[in-house]
Short mmCIF file of C-alpha atoms in Angstrom, two decimals:
data_model
loop_
_atom_site.label_atom_id
_atom_site.label_comp_id
_atom_site.label_asym_id
_atom_site.label_seq_id
_atom_site.Cartn_x
_atom_site.Cartn_y
_atom_site.Cartn_z
CA UNK A 1 -122.98 57.56 -26.47
CA UNK A 2 -125.30 54.86 -24.98
CA UNK A 3 -128.65 55.72 -23.44
CA UNK A 4 -129.07 54.35 -19.92
CA UNK A 5 -132.17 54.24 -17.70
CA UNK A 6 -131.94 54.28 -13.92
CA UNK A 7 -134.81 53.59 -11.53
CA UNK A 8 -135.01 54.33 -7.82
CA UNK A 9 -137.38 53.88 -4.92
CA UNK A 10 -135.37 54.56 -1.80
CA UNK A 11 -135.77 54.28 1.92
CA UNK A 12 -138.19 57.22 1.91
CA UNK A 13 -140.57 55.07 -0.17
CA UNK A 14 -142.19 58.22 -1.53
CA UNK A 15 -142.37 57.24 -5.20
CA UNK A 16 -140.36 55.78 -8.06
CA UNK A 17 -138.03 57.90 -10.19
CA UNK A 18 -136.98 56.93 -13.71
CA UNK A 19 -134.16 58.83 -15.41
CA UNK A 20 -132.68 58.77 -18.88
CA UNK A 21 -129.05 59.70 -19.24
CA UNK A 22 -126.04 59.01 -21.43
CA UNK A 23 -122.74 57.51 -20.34
CA UNK A 24 -119.71 56.27 -22.24
CA UNK A 25 -116.37 54.76 -21.31
CA UNK A 26 -113.62 57.30 -20.71
CA UNK A 27 -109.97 57.13 -21.76
CA UNK A 28 -109.05 55.84 -18.29
CA UNK A 29 -111.44 52.88 -18.67
CA UNK A 30 -113.97 54.23 -16.19
CA UNK A 31 -117.44 55.53 -17.13
CA UNK A 32 -117.66 59.18 -18.06
CA UNK A 33 -119.76 61.43 -15.80
CA UNK A 34 -123.41 60.73 -16.70
CA UNK A 35 -125.35 63.39 -18.60
CA UNK A 36 -128.96 63.80 -17.48
CA UNK A 37 -131.54 63.99 -20.28
CA UNK A 38 -135.04 63.48 -18.86
CA UNK A 39 -136.98 61.91 -16.00
CA UNK A 40 -140.42 61.00 -14.70
CA UNK A 41 -141.75 60.15 -11.25
CA UNK A 42 -144.65 57.88 -10.34
CA UNK A 43 -146.41 57.22 -7.06
CA UNK A 44 -146.74 53.68 -5.80
CA UNK A 45 -150.29 52.31 -6.33
CA UNK A 46 -152.07 52.44 -3.00
CA UNK A 47 -152.63 48.70 -2.66
CA UNK A 48 -149.03 47.85 -3.51
CA UNK A 49 -147.72 50.59 -1.25
CA UNK A 50 -149.83 49.30 1.62
CA UNK A 51 -148.48 45.77 1.17
CA UNK A 52 -144.87 46.97 1.12
CA UNK A 53 -145.38 49.06 4.24
CA UNK A 54 -146.60 45.87 5.91
CA UNK A 55 -143.49 44.10 4.68
CA UNK A 56 -141.31 46.76 6.33
CA UNK A 57 -142.91 45.77 9.64
CA UNK A 58 -142.49 42.03 8.93
CA UNK A 59 -146.28 41.67 8.68
CA UNK A 60 -146.49 40.26 5.14
CA UNK A 61 -146.44 36.53 4.53
CA UNK A 62 -143.82 35.01 2.26
CA UNK A 63 -146.60 34.06 -0.16
CA UNK A 64 -147.87 37.64 -0.32
CA UNK A 65 -144.34 39.04 -0.62
CA UNK A 66 -143.62 36.73 -3.56
CA UNK A 67 -146.51 38.18 -5.56
CA UNK A 68 -145.64 41.73 -4.46
CA UNK A 69 -142.11 41.17 -5.78
CA UNK A 70 -143.46 40.39 -9.26
CA UNK A 71 -146.02 43.22 -9.10
CA UNK A 72 -143.26 45.70 -8.18
CA UNK A 73 -141.28 44.48 -11.18
CA UNK A 74 -144.29 45.11 -13.40
CA UNK A 75 -144.60 48.63 -11.99
CA UNK A 76 -140.92 49.30 -12.70
CA UNK A 77 -141.50 48.04 -16.25
CA UNK A 78 -144.50 50.37 -16.68
CA UNK A 79 -142.46 53.37 -15.58
CA UNK A 80 -139.60 52.44 -17.87
CA UNK A 81 -141.98 52.11 -20.83
CA UNK A 82 -143.60 55.44 -19.93
CA UNK A 83 -140.19 57.13 -20.01
CA UNK A 84 -139.53 55.61 -23.44
CA UNK A 85 -142.84 56.98 -24.68
CA UNK A 86 -142.10 60.43 -23.29
CA UNK A 87 -138.67 60.59 -24.92
CA UNK A 88 -139.65 58.92 -28.21
CA UNK A 89 -137.11 56.11 -27.78
CA UNK A 90 -137.50 52.37 -28.32
CA UNK A 91 -136.19 49.47 -26.22
CA UNK A 92 -133.46 48.93 -28.82
CA UNK A 93 -132.14 52.43 -28.12
CA UNK A 94 -131.42 51.62 -24.45
CA UNK A 95 -128.18 49.96 -23.40
CA UNK A 96 -129.34 48.87 -19.94
CA UNK A 97 -131.81 49.54 -17.14
CA UNK A 98 -130.21 49.76 -13.69
CA UNK A 99 -132.05 49.69 -10.38
CA UNK A 100 -131.61 48.18 -6.95
CA UNK A 101 -135.26 47.48 -6.19
CA UNK A 102 -137.22 48.45 -3.13
CA UNK A 103 -135.38 47.54 0.06
CA UNK A 104 -137.60 45.52 2.38
CA UNK A 105 -135.02 44.67 5.01
CA UNK A 106 -131.35 45.35 5.53
CA UNK A 107 -129.08 44.08 8.28
CA UNK A 108 -125.63 45.67 8.70
CA UNK A 109 -122.47 43.65 9.39
CA UNK A 110 -121.49 42.89 12.96
CA UNK A 111 -117.83 43.68 12.47
CA UNK A 112 -116.79 42.76 16.00
CA UNK A 113 -118.32 39.32 15.60
CA UNK A 114 -116.81 38.98 12.11
CA UNK A 115 -113.38 39.56 13.61
CA UNK A 116 -113.92 37.08 16.43
CA UNK A 117 -115.21 34.32 14.16
CA UNK A 118 -112.68 34.42 11.33
CA UNK A 119 -112.53 30.61 11.26
CA UNK A 120 -116.26 30.12 10.78
CA UNK A 121 -117.58 28.21 7.77
CA UNK A 122 -119.08 30.04 4.83
CA UNK A 123 -122.58 29.06 5.96
CA UNK A 124 -121.92 30.24 9.52
CA UNK A 125 -121.16 33.72 8.25
CA UNK A 126 -124.92 34.15 7.99
CA UNK A 127 -126.33 31.58 10.41
CA UNK A 128 -124.47 33.23 13.28
CA UNK A 129 -125.54 36.69 12.15
CA UNK A 130 -122.14 38.33 11.66
CA UNK A 131 -122.26 39.00 7.91
CA UNK A 132 -124.70 41.57 6.41
CA UNK A 133 -127.75 40.64 4.38
CA UNK A 134 -130.84 42.22 2.86
CA UNK A 135 -133.97 41.70 0.82
CA UNK A 136 -134.69 43.86 -2.22
CA UNK A 137 -137.75 43.41 -4.42
CA UNK A 138 -138.95 44.23 -7.97
CA UNK A 139 -138.20 41.08 -9.95
CA UNK A 140 -135.69 41.82 -12.71
CA UNK A 141 -136.99 38.98 -14.89
CA UNK A 142 -140.33 40.78 -15.05
CA UNK A 143 -138.70 44.12 -15.87
CA UNK A 144 -136.50 42.69 -18.64
CA UNK A 145 -139.37 40.68 -20.13
CA UNK A 146 -141.89 43.54 -20.12
CA UNK A 147 -139.51 46.21 -21.42
CA UNK A 148 -137.29 44.04 -23.67
CA UNK A 149 -134.26 45.81 -22.21
CA UNK A 150 -131.33 44.12 -20.48
CA UNK A 151 -131.66 44.82 -16.77
CA UNK A 152 -129.12 44.95 -13.94
CA UNK A 153 -130.32 44.95 -10.36
CA UNK A 154 -129.48 43.71 -6.82
CA UNK A 155 -126.25 45.68 -6.36
CA UNK A 156 -125.77 44.95 -2.65
CA UNK A 157 -125.47 41.14 -2.16
CA UNK A 158 -121.97 40.73 -3.64
CA UNK A 159 -120.69 43.54 -1.42
CA UNK A 160 -122.39 41.85 1.55
CA UNK A 161 -120.74 38.51 0.74
CA UNK A 162 -117.36 40.25 0.66
CA UNK A 163 -117.96 41.68 4.14
CA UNK A 164 -119.06 45.13 2.94
CA UNK A 165 -121.96 47.12 4.28
CA UNK A 166 -123.70 47.24 0.89
CA UNK A 167 -124.98 50.70 1.80
CA UNK A 168 -124.77 53.43 0.87
CA UNK A 169 -124.10 52.94 -2.86
CA UNK A 170 -123.74 56.58 -3.90
CA UNK A 171 -119.95 56.51 -3.69
CA UNK A 172 -119.43 54.86 -7.08
CA UNK A 173 -121.35 57.59 -8.91
CA UNK A 174 -119.40 60.18 -6.92
CA UNK A 175 -116.13 58.56 -7.98
CA UNK A 176 -117.27 58.58 -11.60
CA UNK A 177 -118.57 62.16 -11.48
CA UNK A 178 -115.88 63.83 -9.38
CA UNK A 179 -112.67 61.84 -9.91
CA UNK A 180 -111.32 64.63 -12.11
CA UNK A 181 -111.69 68.37 -11.70
CA UNK A 182 -111.18 70.98 -14.44
CA UNK A 183 -107.66 71.81 -13.20
CA UNK A 184 -106.66 68.17 -12.82
CA UNK A 185 -105.97 68.46 -9.10
CA UNK A 186 -106.40 65.46 -6.80
CA UNK A 187 -109.01 67.15 -4.65
CA UNK A 188 -111.73 65.58 -2.52
CA UNK A 189 -115.45 66.19 -2.96
CA UNK A 190 -118.04 65.68 -0.22
CA UNK A 191 -121.63 64.77 -1.07
CA UNK A 192 -124.70 64.25 1.09
CA UNK A 193 -127.77 62.34 -0.02
CA UNK A 194 -130.95 62.74 2.03
CA UNK A 195 -133.46 59.98 1.45
CA UNK A 196 -135.25 58.12 4.21
CA UNK A 197 -131.75 57.57 5.59
CA UNK A 198 -129.03 60.17 4.97
CA UNK A 199 -125.52 59.31 3.83
CA UNK A 200 -122.24 61.15 3.37
CA UNK A 201 -119.58 60.42 0.78
CA UNK A 202 -116.05 61.73 0.36
CA UNK A 203 -115.05 61.17 -3.26
CA UNK A 204 -111.51 61.15 -4.62
CA UNK A 205 -109.77 59.90 -7.75
CA UNK A 206 -107.85 57.48 -5.50
CA UNK A 207 -110.61 55.12 -4.35
CA UNK A 208 -108.51 53.99 -1.38
CA UNK A 209 -108.96 57.45 0.13
CA UNK A 210 -112.77 57.52 -0.15
CA UNK A 211 -115.41 57.37 2.58
CA UNK A 212 -119.12 56.53 2.41
CA UNK A 213 -121.49 55.82 5.27
CA UNK A 214 -124.95 56.53 6.67
CA UNK A 215 -125.19 59.49 9.01
CA UNK A 216 -128.55 58.50 10.52
CA UNK A 217 -132.12 59.55 9.76
CA UNK A 218 -132.95 61.54 6.68
CA UNK A 219 -136.66 61.90 6.03
CA UNK A 220 -137.84 58.68 7.68
CA UNK A 221 -138.89 60.11 11.07
CA UNK A 222 -140.15 63.37 9.59
CA UNK A 223 -142.39 61.45 7.17
CA UNK A 224 -143.72 59.18 9.92
CA UNK A 225 -144.61 62.10 12.18
CA UNK A 226 -146.41 63.74 9.26
CA UNK A 227 -148.38 60.57 8.44
CA UNK A 228 -149.50 60.09 12.03
CA UNK A 229 -150.17 63.72 12.98
CA UNK A 230 -151.21 65.30 9.67
CA UNK A 231 -152.29 62.40 7.43
CA UNK A 232 -149.69 63.63 4.93
CA UNK A 233 -146.89 61.73 3.23
CA UNK A 234 -144.20 64.30 4.05
CA UNK A 235 -143.61 67.86 5.24
CA UNK A 236 -144.01 69.74 1.96
CA UNK A 237 -141.30 72.39 1.63
CA UNK A 238 -140.67 72.01 5.38
CA UNK A 239 -143.68 74.23 6.07
CA UNK A 240 -144.81 72.42 9.23
CA UNK A 241 -141.33 72.39 10.76
CA UNK A 242 -140.91 76.07 9.89
CA UNK A 243 -143.86 76.91 12.16
CA UNK A 244 -142.46 74.99 15.13
CA UNK A 245 -139.80 75.37 17.79
CA UNK A 246 -137.15 72.74 18.41
CA UNK A 247 -137.78 70.94 21.72
CA UNK A 248 -134.30 70.77 23.20
CA UNK A 249 -135.18 68.03 25.70
CA UNK A 250 -136.55 65.84 22.94
CA UNK A 251 -133.55 66.53 20.72
CA UNK A 252 -131.24 65.49 23.56
CA UNK A 253 -133.24 62.27 24.01
CA UNK A 254 -133.08 61.47 20.28
CA UNK A 255 -129.31 61.96 20.27
CA UNK A 256 -128.93 59.86 23.42
CA UNK A 257 -131.10 57.05 22.03
CA UNK A 258 -128.99 56.98 18.87
CA UNK A 259 -125.63 56.80 20.66
CA UNK A 260 -125.28 53.14 19.73
CA UNK A 261 -125.59 53.96 16.05
CA UNK A 262 -123.39 57.06 16.23
CA UNK A 263 -120.65 55.13 18.04
CA UNK A 264 -120.13 52.88 15.02
CA UNK A 265 -117.28 54.07 12.83
CA UNK A 266 -117.55 54.05 9.03
CA UNK A 267 -118.32 52.05 7.09
CA UNK A 268 -121.73 51.89 8.67
CA UNK A 269 -125.25 51.55 7.36
CA UNK A 270 -128.72 52.06 8.77
CA UNK A 271 -132.18 50.94 7.81
CA UNK A 272 -135.72 51.91 8.76
CA UNK A 273 -135.54 49.66 11.82
CA UNK A 274 -132.93 52.00 13.35
CA UNK A 275 -135.11 55.10 13.13
CA UNK A 276 -138.40 53.67 11.89
CA UNK A 277 -142.05 53.57 12.84
CA UNK A 278 -141.77 51.55 16.05
CA UNK A 279 -139.27 53.97 17.55
CA UNK A 280 -141.06 57.02 16.14
CA UNK A 281 -144.36 55.85 17.62
CA UNK A 282 -142.76 55.57 21.07
CA UNK A 283 -141.56 59.15 20.79
CA UNK A 284 -144.98 60.35 19.64
CA UNK A 285 -146.63 58.59 22.56
CA UNK A 286 -144.19 60.05 25.10
CA UNK A 287 -144.68 63.57 23.71
CA UNK A 288 -148.37 63.25 22.82
CA UNK A 289 -149.25 66.62 24.37
CA UNK A 290 -146.71 68.55 22.29
CA UNK A 291 -147.61 70.55 19.20
CA UNK A 292 -147.15 68.81 15.87
CA UNK A 293 -145.12 71.73 14.53
CA UNK A 294 -142.65 71.46 17.43
CA UNK A 295 -142.29 67.71 17.07
CA UNK A 296 -141.67 67.91 13.33
CA UNK A 297 -139.20 70.78 13.81
CA UNK A 298 -137.31 68.70 16.36
CA UNK A 299 -136.92 65.56 14.24
CA UNK A 300 -135.94 67.79 11.31
CA UNK A 301 -133.19 69.28 13.46
CA UNK A 302 -132.25 65.74 14.55
CA UNK A 303 -131.44 64.92 10.93
CA UNK A 304 -129.35 68.08 10.56
CA UNK A 305 -127.41 67.47 13.79
CA UNK A 306 -126.78 63.84 12.80
CA UNK A 307 -125.24 64.99 9.53
CA UNK A 308 -123.16 67.61 11.33
CA UNK A 309 -121.83 65.02 13.81
CA UNK A 310 -120.82 62.66 11.01
CA UNK A 311 -119.17 65.42 8.99
CA UNK A 312 -117.12 66.70 11.92
CA UNK A 313 -116.11 63.32 13.32
CA UNK A 314 -115.22 61.49 10.11
CA UNK A 315 -115.29 63.52 6.89
CA UNK A 316 -113.51 66.75 7.80
CA UNK A 317 -110.43 65.01 9.28
CA UNK A 318 -110.01 62.86 6.15
CA UNK A 319 -110.68 65.84 3.86
CA UNK A 320 -108.03 67.87 5.70
CA UNK A 321 -105.46 65.25 4.69
CA UNK A 322 -106.59 65.68 1.08
CA UNK A 323 -106.43 69.45 0.87
CA UNK A 324 -109.48 70.60 2.84
CA UNK A 325 -113.19 70.95 2.24
CA UNK A 326 -115.35 74.02 1.77
CA UNK A 327 -118.67 72.65 0.55
CA UNK A 328 -121.01 69.67 0.63
CA UNK A 329 -123.03 68.84 -2.50
CA UNK A 330 -126.53 67.74 -1.47
CA UNK A 331 -129.08 65.58 -3.30
CA UNK A 332 -132.15 63.45 -2.55
CA UNK A 333 -135.75 64.12 -1.59
CA UNK A 334 -134.69 65.97 1.55
CA UNK A 335 -133.46 68.85 -0.57
CA UNK A 336 -137.12 69.80 -1.15
CA UNK A 337 -137.50 70.43 2.60
CA UNK A 338 -136.59 74.10 2.95
CA UNK A 339 -136.45 73.98 6.73
CA UNK A 340 -134.11 70.98 6.75
CA UNK A 341 -131.83 72.68 4.22
CA UNK A 342 -131.81 75.83 6.35
CA UNK A 343 -130.94 73.86 9.48
CA UNK A 344 -128.15 72.09 7.60
CA UNK A 345 -126.74 75.32 6.19
CA UNK A 346 -126.71 76.93 9.63
CA UNK A 347 -125.10 73.94 11.34
CA UNK A 348 -122.40 73.37 8.71
CA UNK A 349 -121.56 77.07 8.31
CA UNK A 350 -120.10 76.92 11.81
CA UNK A 351 -117.46 74.57 10.43
CA UNK A 352 -116.67 76.66 7.37
CA UNK A 353 -118.63 74.39 5.04
CA UNK A 354 -121.21 75.65 2.54
CA UNK A 355 -124.19 73.63 1.28
CA UNK A 356 -125.09 73.50 -2.43
CA UNK A 357 -127.43 71.37 -4.53
CA UNK A 358 -126.07 68.74 -6.91
CA UNK A 359 -127.97 70.57 -9.69
CA UNK A 360 -125.03 73.00 -9.71
CA UNK A 361 -122.71 70.22 -10.89
CA UNK A 362 -125.05 68.76 -13.51
CA UNK A 363 -126.78 66.10 -11.38
CA UNK A 364 -130.39 67.05 -10.56
CA UNK A 365 -130.79 66.68 -6.80
CA UNK A 366 -134.16 64.98 -7.09
CA UNK A 367 -132.84 62.30 -9.45
CA UNK A 368 -129.26 61.66 -8.38
CA UNK A 369 -130.16 58.34 -6.73
CA UNK A 370 -131.70 57.04 -9.96
CA UNK A 371 -128.67 58.30 -11.93
CA UNK A 372 -126.53 56.33 -9.47
CA UNK A 373 -128.25 53.08 -10.46
CA UNK A 374 -127.96 53.88 -14.16
CA UNK A 375 -124.21 54.31 -13.65
CA UNK A 376 -123.86 51.11 -11.62
CA UNK A 377 -125.80 49.21 -14.29
CA UNK A 378 -123.65 50.59 -17.11
CA UNK A 379 -120.48 49.53 -15.30
CA UNK A 380 -121.82 46.08 -14.39
CA UNK A 381 -122.78 45.28 -17.96
CA UNK A 382 -119.17 45.96 -18.96
CA UNK A 383 -117.58 44.02 -16.12
CA UNK A 384 -116.16 47.13 -14.46
CA UNK A 385 -115.50 47.09 -10.71
CA UNK A 386 -118.28 49.32 -9.42
CA UNK A 387 -117.74 49.06 -5.69
CA UNK A 388 -115.44 51.08 -3.41
CA UNK A 389 -113.96 48.58 -0.91
CA UNK A 390 -112.43 51.26 1.28
CA UNK A 391 -115.83 52.90 1.64
CA UNK A 392 -117.99 49.82 2.24
CA UNK A 393 -115.53 47.56 4.03
CA UNK A 394 -115.61 44.90 1.31
CA UNK A 395 -112.54 42.69 1.03
CA UNK A 396 -111.89 43.35 -2.67
CA UNK A 397 -113.08 45.03 -5.83
CA UNK A 398 -116.00 43.34 -7.56
CA UNK A 399 -118.78 43.78 -10.09
CA UNK A 400 -121.99 44.56 -8.20
CA UNK A 401 -125.31 43.65 -9.82
CA UNK A 402 -127.17 40.73 -11.36
CA UNK A 403 -127.88 40.96 -15.08
CA UNK A 404 -131.03 39.69 -16.79
CA UNK A 405 -130.81 39.72 -20.58
CA UNK A 406 -133.63 41.15 -22.68
CA UNK A 407 -135.71 38.53 -24.49
CA UNK A 408 -134.87 40.23 -27.76
CA UNK A 409 -131.18 39.29 -27.54
CA UNK A 410 -131.95 35.56 -27.24
CA UNK A 411 -130.36 33.45 -29.99
CA UNK A 412 -132.99 31.02 -31.21
#
């Protein structure tokens, strides 16, 4: 069974995860559910992290970003090599490294404009701003060269070109992991991933019945409030929020401000610009006299309510058609926030839905996103369709990812 490495640095931008797992091809031609073996996590070097944070705000020149792209690739290579050392494996033992890279910018599709301009030229799909696009760094040529492992990256652009949202990408792993249950029933499985942005997936063995979309903020506003008010990267264990009281007037304002995002039906995607630092700073300024604990508690509840809204409006009705839903399997960095998980459990219990960690189904919650990229990379290397058109809005099935061959496979 091939060894696969997956790397992830998501919208939370709180570190890079590297996972080792095994996957093979099942009797139905699809990948088997990945088996987790080991993982490591590394922080971004301070100087590189600072440059990327500037890039998020469009304050990094194209010359600087070019060098940062290569440096990020070198960092990904270092982490990959460190995981090999930890596990005693060699580059020749690894089938493929899969990662998407660090998202710098992402622009969702303007579906109304896409429908109005169906006679536009291929170039006009992007010059008029209707089709989605994005920029994702960590140069794959650097990773493949410095690890001597074939690398697959950039999983979103093909989906974008086919009119898909390109985000989230968790749905393919969910299809692979949950398409069959022990009793062989065609049931649906709901998953929630909480990174910087949170996303919900409804997985099913029939990919035409699946859903996947962003619910709104995950950790992004919580982390920003913590950086500004506490000089901390995040709310460890949700301890700050646990000491606060939700400000109902602020929560109402947050929900009102986000009505434009919430009004968009799936497939939909968000990026840091939707709930990022500029917006968060305006909220902090308007509520400058309020206690930090109350502010953090409120944006933590905002994430929970956003998930609840998405579940009730979109997922539960579809799940009812597929036999019902009693639980949501949760992964991502947000699972470490005890207060957020408590808020979620309380909100979803009112709809008869329990919350459990993906660890219970063999996918460590902290590393599921990296396992996702390992799975996408495995499929791409074999030419398997690894998108879910019904979930992203893409026009057809396709192979997502760009492959860079390892130097060692070159025929001289």
